[in-house]
């Protein structure tokens, strides 16, 4: 869904993409980042024949044009050179494929909906893409317990639509829900918009079916909320980004669907007030608080330019026409509950309190489903809005709440000082740096909207951003993962001991390193 | 707290406990279960001197009498022979101790509050006990995020009392809270009474500090709700029962403390109605439902005999005196929320509905804090009540909701058929088998109250119970863990592949097997 809305970047082009020179002209990841190919086998005709013995012809893609979508991420930042996509339909087929690839030392990339932001799901060289797109069956749903079992390739939105009919909700929601797969969500430990309410996947995933590098199937698709017999091995695969095994099935606990949803969109005078507002919401809205998102002024200015509609809290300009957003900070707050009149009353009391003590200076509340969706676009639309001038450098970090926004200010100041940034002067590479994200989760998205991708800008931002995060004991990847982009920066968030332990586990499960090489660790 | 209430069992005695023949006369675990000592070094005077160089004299226990409490579990079912208890105060001390033990191949048992139910925290032979009792500092609490950092040896109740003053709640509660340690809770992945509301520790624990077998300190005491940089290694240690490392610090996310708590105690005519009642509660009480516990008739009969107070839903006998509980099933349901009048109204509407359609036939609601606590005793008191005739065989299993209670019926029938059970005939070894537990978590506690521990009864129960659970794809240990008791039964809940993977991980982190040997796997 998101995908069709996005504007590709074609400015950063020096090498012609080998597979389809007509349609794309992106530089190959391997060239752009000077990566050296690993010591893997090269795909032979015998290999193809072998895969033909496992799969039907329509489960294998070798056509140059058809390969493009699997070789490129949706931001078109990373471009691989795979010559083969396999689309197994069963776990047994995945097992046979991996057993063979491991034996032959053929590298593979597991791919779900390919909506990732760090280049984790596309090849770098000629890795075989193993797509879970054909594994898309809902296996079972138990209404009494809320336990839901699906194939890895089920689209998140399809899963949630199915659950909605049964009065339940998938405990994860994110912008790419129309394209991303449940298996990919688990493999990347996706966070999203309602983590605040439903917690992380480490808590809600009950079981996984995973095919290991050597083809072994770990079937722990338990229907149990509690099981204390042995190490909780499935946890290792949640967030492993396809580097330890391929997730083929997911068993997850789904809560009852809230019957009432409210949105409040608030204007605040400072970041301190955003924090104060969050404290009051945690305490007073407590069990019905389901999202608490913040956006800075400039992010809303960007969104206004891109959405071309009236901002919910805009001021009129001198001519009396609706103009720019007015406040330094905005909060989008969502409540979800079982009883509308109770939720309304709680929200009303909360708003009275925060407006009474001037924590909040302005606000609007959704009156119906349409308004609710419209208000969300002012938060969800920032990602696309950030790309409107050509491109965007995206950072997704966890920081302690009190130092969270200071990263945005530090980056803005730095770009100004280096004379790289201006909203008016089109000769400057950077348009603006904006901040927004999940306050409730301590998760900031810093988007640097640029007119062009530019080495000087990159050098201004990195490792500056990572050093800032490290100094404040944050994480350089809150929810997007490591993938290709952040592979070399893990040291800013993890100690040497932790990195060694992570490498040991990788080696333990994938001694030949065939699973998603050049990434993660 | 619990400990002092419990009645020890002294009937199953054949061998005199070597360390303190005067005070205890329990059979040694090693003898009772014919365990062979592993190929570990024996404690020497040089070892003691070395530990003296790390610890103060008051951090080492070698006195025969003082060792008893560390050698025996609180049910007095398992008795070890350790000659040395070490009580480090710092992580560095734990690290030095383990590095030395690993080098020397001296086996160790990590011990928290020693409240476990499967013999996991006491030695079998002469393992050195490493107690976390002296590591009991609260490290930090961040009111804005709810992130709480503590030493492993902080008592659960102390942690919760501290949090209560800050308007927060520890996301775990269980009967042993007055004695158990937070580190032990995490090491055993404790479930407890409010998992339904706050989820499992895999979701709420944000970071751990763990000392590995070779003394390496894994410091991942993050203050971050989200961090997708590398495998979530801490998860392996949650529920590893001291077999992979010693947890020395815990960082955990604590929710806002609910301002209003209600309890309803309900009488129901059948197990089907218990399930139906749970469905309605999930849907209608949704976000405020914090516990849904069920108890069968006989469990209440046992509790009534033990508590010697009037059952909340008793009937009068012919003489007009309060008598036995009346219904086949009972439900204790708790709501926790931020607004009392809303919670009251939701509960009222719920009760009207379930009593209107006769899902529930009788009930009472707590009017104040005292009543609330009294009602809870009818659920929490069953554990002790089950021991009043001499002893109890305890099973803690996960089963799909619809087949959950049929295990209790099957066991009752089997014991009757084998002529082993009678509430009147005191010559029968078994008094009664009762069922209760956390319906909301699919977790059944089956307690077989016995007049004596008896091989014939044991043979009637095992592997019968485990086979039943396995046939219904359940777990033989929902929350108590494996410890010593269930080490050999893991095959009933885990596949060969999973068991192999668990053994591989154990070998990976503890190649010499010094951590908590003879247990877990």
Coordinates of C-alpha atoms in Angstrom, one line a residue, chain A residues 142-146 168 188-192 195-200 202-203 212 214 216-241 243-244 253-259 275 278-279 282-288 336-339 341-343 345-346 349 398-402 438 440-443 472-482 490 493-495 497-498 500-506 508-509 520-521, chain B residues 142-146 168 188-192 195-200 202-203 212 214 216-241 243-244 253-259 275 278-279 282-288 336-339 341-343 345-346 349 398-402 438 440-443 472-482 490 493-495 497-498 500-506 508-509 520-521:
Chain A
X142 CA -9.0 -20.2 18.5
X143 CA -11.6 -17.7 19.5
X144 CA -11.6 -18.8 23.2
X145 CA -7.9 -18.1 23.7
X146 CA -7.2 -15.6 20.9
X168 CA -9.9 -9.7 17.7
X188 CA 12.5 -8.0 12.1
X189 CA 10.8 -7.7 15.5
X190 CA 8.6 -4.9 14.0
X191 CA 7.5 -2.3 16.6
X192 CA 4.9 0.0 15.0
X195 CA 3.5 -1.3 20.9
X196 CA 2.7 1.0 23.8
X197 CA -0.5 -1.0 24.3
X198 CA 0.1 -4.5 23.1
X199 CA 3.8 -4.8 23.9
X200 CA 6.6 -6.3 21.8
X202 CA 8.8 -11.1 22.2
X203 CA 5.8 -11.1 24.5
X212 CA 17.4 -23.7 10.0
X214 CA 20.9 -27.0 7.3
X216 CA 16.2 -28.7 10.1
X217 CA 12.7 -27.7 10.9
X218 CA 12.2 -26.3 14.4
X219 CA 8.5 -26.7 15.0
X220 CA 7.5 -24.9 18.1
X221 CA 4.1 -23.7 16.9
X222 CA 2.6 -24.1 20.4
X223 CA -0.9 -23.1 21.2
X224 CA 0.1 -22.3 24.7
X225 CA 0.3 -19.1 26.5
X226 CA 2.7 -20.5 29.1
X227 CA 5.4 -23.1 28.6
X228 CA 8.4 -23.4 30.9
X229 CA 10.1 -26.5 29.5
X230 CA 13.5 -25.5 28.2
X231 CA 15.1 -22.4 26.8
X232 CA 12.7 -20.1 24.8
X233 CA 14.6 -20.7 21.6
X234 CA 12.0 -19.0 19.3
X235 CA 13.0 -15.7 20.9
X236 CA 16.4 -15.8 19.1
X237 CA 14.6 -15.8 15.7
X238 CA 12.5 -12.8 16.6
X239 CA 14.5 -9.9 15.2
X240 CA 17.2 -12.1 13.7
X241 CA 16.4 -10.6 10.2
X243 CA 20.3 -14.5 9.6
X244 CA 19.6 -17.6 11.7
X253 CA -1.7 -14.2 20.9
X254 CA -4.3 -11.7 19.7
X255 CA -6.3 -9.6 22.1
X256 CA -10.0 -8.7 21.9
X257 CA -10.6 -5.9 19.4
X258 CA -11.4 -2.6 21.2
X259 CA -15.0 -1.5 20.6
X275 CA 6.9 14.7 28.2
X278 CA 2.8 11.7 28.4
X279 CA 3.1 11.3 32.1
X282 CA 0.1 7.2 31.3
X283 CA -1.4 7.8 34.7
X284 CA -5.0 9.0 33.8
X285 CA -5.7 7.1 30.6
X286 CA -3.7 4.1 31.8
X287 CA -5.4 1.0 30.4
X288 CA -7.0 2.6 27.4
X336 CA -8.8 2.0 22.7
X337 CA -11.3 0.5 25.0
X338 CA -14.4 -1.7 25.4
X339 CA -16.9 1.0 26.4
X341 CA -18.9 6.4 27.1
X342 CA -16.1 5.5 29.6
X343 CA -13.4 6.2 27.1
X345 CA -15.2 10.5 29.8
X346 CA -11.7 9.6 30.6
X349 CA -11.2 14.6 31.9
X398 CA 15.8 4.7 21.0
X399 CA 16.8 7.4 23.5
X400 CA 15.9 8.2 27.1
X401 CA 12.9 10.4 27.0
X402 CA 14.5 13.5 28.4
X438 CA 6.7 7.0 19.4
X440 CA 5.5 6.1 24.5
X441 CA 8.2 3.7 23.4
X442 CA 11.2 6.1 23.7
X443 CA 11.6 5.8 19.9
X472 CA 23.1 8.8 25.8
X473 CA 23.0 5.0 26.1
X474 CA 20.4 4.7 23.3
X475 CA 19.9 2.2 20.5
X476 CA 20.9 3.1 16.9
X477 CA 18.0 1.0 15.7
X478 CA 14.9 1.0 17.8
X479 CA 12.7 -0.9 15.3
X480 CA 14.1 -0.8 11.8
X481 CA 16.8 -3.4 12.5
X482 CA 20.4 -3.6 11.3
X490 CA 26.2 -2.1 16.0
X493 CA 24.7 0.2 20.8
X494 CA 26.2 -3.1 21.9
X495 CA 29.3 -3.9 24.0
X497 CA 30.9 -8.9 24.9
X498 CA 27.4 -8.7 23.4
X500 CA 31.0 -11.5 20.4
X501 CA 28.0 -13.4 21.8
X502 CA 25.9 -12.4 18.8
X503 CA 28.6 -13.6 16.4
X504 CA 28.9 -16.9 18.3
X505 CA 25.2 -17.5 18.0
X506 CA 25.3 -16.7 14.3
X508 CA 26.3 -21.8 15.9
X509 CA 23.2 -21.8 13.8
X520 CA 23.3 -7.8 10.4
X521 CA 26.6 -8.8 12.0
Chain B
X142 CA 12.6 6.3 36.0
X143 CA 9.1 7.6 36.7
X144 CA 8.6 9.0 33.2
X145 CA 9.1 5.7 31.4
X146 CA 8.4 3.2 34.2
X168 CA 3.7 2.0 39.6
X188 CA 12.5 -19.2 36.2
X189 CA 10.2 -17.1 33.9
X190 CA 7.6 -16.9 36.7
X191 CA 4.0 -16.6 35.6
X192 CA 1.8 -15.9 38.5
X195 CA 0.1 -12.6 33.5
X196 CA -3.3 -12.2 31.8
X197 CA -2.9 -8.5 32.2
X198 CA 0.8 -7.7 32.1
X199 CA 2.0 -10.5 29.9
X200 CA 5.1 -12.7 30.3
X202 CA 9.7 -12.1 27.9
X203 CA 7.8 -9.0 27.0
X212 CA 28.3 -16.6 32.2
X214 CA 33.4 -18.6 32.5
X216 CA 32.2 -13.1 31.4
X217 CA 29.7 -10.4 32.3
X218 CA 26.9 -9.8 29.8
X219 CA 25.8 -6.3 30.6
X220 CA 22.6 -5.5 28.7
X221 CA 20.9 -3.5 31.4
X222 CA 19.3 -1.3 28.8
X223 CA 16.9 1.5 29.6
X224 CA 15.2 1.1 26.3
X225 CA 11.8 -0.2 25.4
X226 CA 12.9 -0.9 21.8
X227 CA 16.3 -2.1 20.6
X228 CA 16.7 -4.0 17.3
X229 CA 20.4 -4.2 17.2
X230 CA 21.3 -7.9 17.2
X231 CA 19.8 -11.1 18.6
X232 CA 17.8 -10.6 21.8
X233 CA 20.2 -12.7 23.8
X234 CA 18.8 -11.9 27.2
X235 CA 15.7 -13.9 26.3
X236 CA 17.7 -17.1 26.5
X237 CA 18.4 -16.5 30.2
X238 CA 14.7 -15.8 31.0
X239 CA 13.5 -19.2 32.2
X240 CA 16.9 -20.9 31.9
X241 CA 16.8 -21.8 35.7
X243 CA 21.7 -23.4 33.8
X244 CA 23.3 -20.8 31.4
X253 CA 9.2 -2.1 32.4
X254 CA 6.6 -1.4 35.1
X255 CA 3.1 -0.1 34.3
X256 CA 1.2 2.6 36.1
X257 CA -0.5 1.2 39.2
X258 CA -4.2 0.7 38.8
X259 CA -6.2 3.1 41.0
X275 CA -15.2 -21.2 29.6
X278 CA -14.1 -16.3 30.4
X279 CA -15.1 -15.4 26.8
X282 CA -12.4 -11.1 27.7
X283 CA -14.8 -9.3 25.4
X284 CA -16.7 -7.1 27.9
X285 CA -14.1 -6.4 30.6
X286 CA -11.3 -6.4 28.0
X287 CA -8.7 -3.8 29.1
X288 CA -9.5 -4.0 32.8
X336 CA -7.9 -3.3 37.6
X337 CA -8.3 0.1 36.1
X338 CA -7.8 3.8 36.5
X339 CA -11.4 5.0 37.2
X341 CA -16.9 4.3 38.6
X342 CA -16.1 3.0 35.1
X343 CA -14.7 -0.3 36.4
X345 CA -20.1 -0.1 35.9
X346 CA -18.3 -2.5 33.5
X349 CA -23.0 -4.9 33.4
X398 CA -0.7 -25.8 30.1
X399 CA -3.5 -27.3 28.1
X400 CA -5.9 -26.0 25.5
X401 CA -8.9 -24.5 27.3
X402 CA -11.5 -27.0 26.2
X438 CA -5.2 -19.5 35.6
X440 CA -6.9 -16.9 31.4
X441 CA -3.4 -18.4 30.7
X442 CA -4.6 -21.9 29.9
X443 CA -2.7 -23.0 33.0
X472 CA -3.4 -32.8 24.0
X473 CA -0.3 -30.8 22.8
X474 CA 0.1 -29.1 26.2
X475 CA 3.1 -28.3 28.3
X476 CA 4.2 -30.4 31.3
X477 CA 5.4 -27.2 33.0
X478 CA 3.5 -24.0 32.4
X479 CA 5.2 -21.9 35.0
X480 CA 7.0 -24.0 37.6
X481 CA 9.9 -24.9 35.3
X482 CA 11.8 -28.2 34.9
X490 CA 10.8 -32.7 28.8
X493 CA 6.5 -31.2 25.7
X494 CA 9.4 -30.7 23.3
X495 CA 10.3 -32.4 20.1
X497 CA 14.8 -31.3 17.4
X498 CA 14.0 -28.8 20.2
X500 CA 18.8 -31.2 20.7
X501 CA 18.8 -27.4 20.2
X502 CA 18.4 -26.8 23.9
X503 CA 21.3 -29.2 24.7
X504 CA 23.4 -27.4 22.1
X505 CA 22.8 -24.0 23.7
X506 CA 23.6 -25.4 27.1
X508 CA 27.5 -23.5 24.0
X509 CA 27.3 -21.4 27.1
X520 CA 16.8 -28.9 33.5
X521 CA 18.2 -30.8 30.5

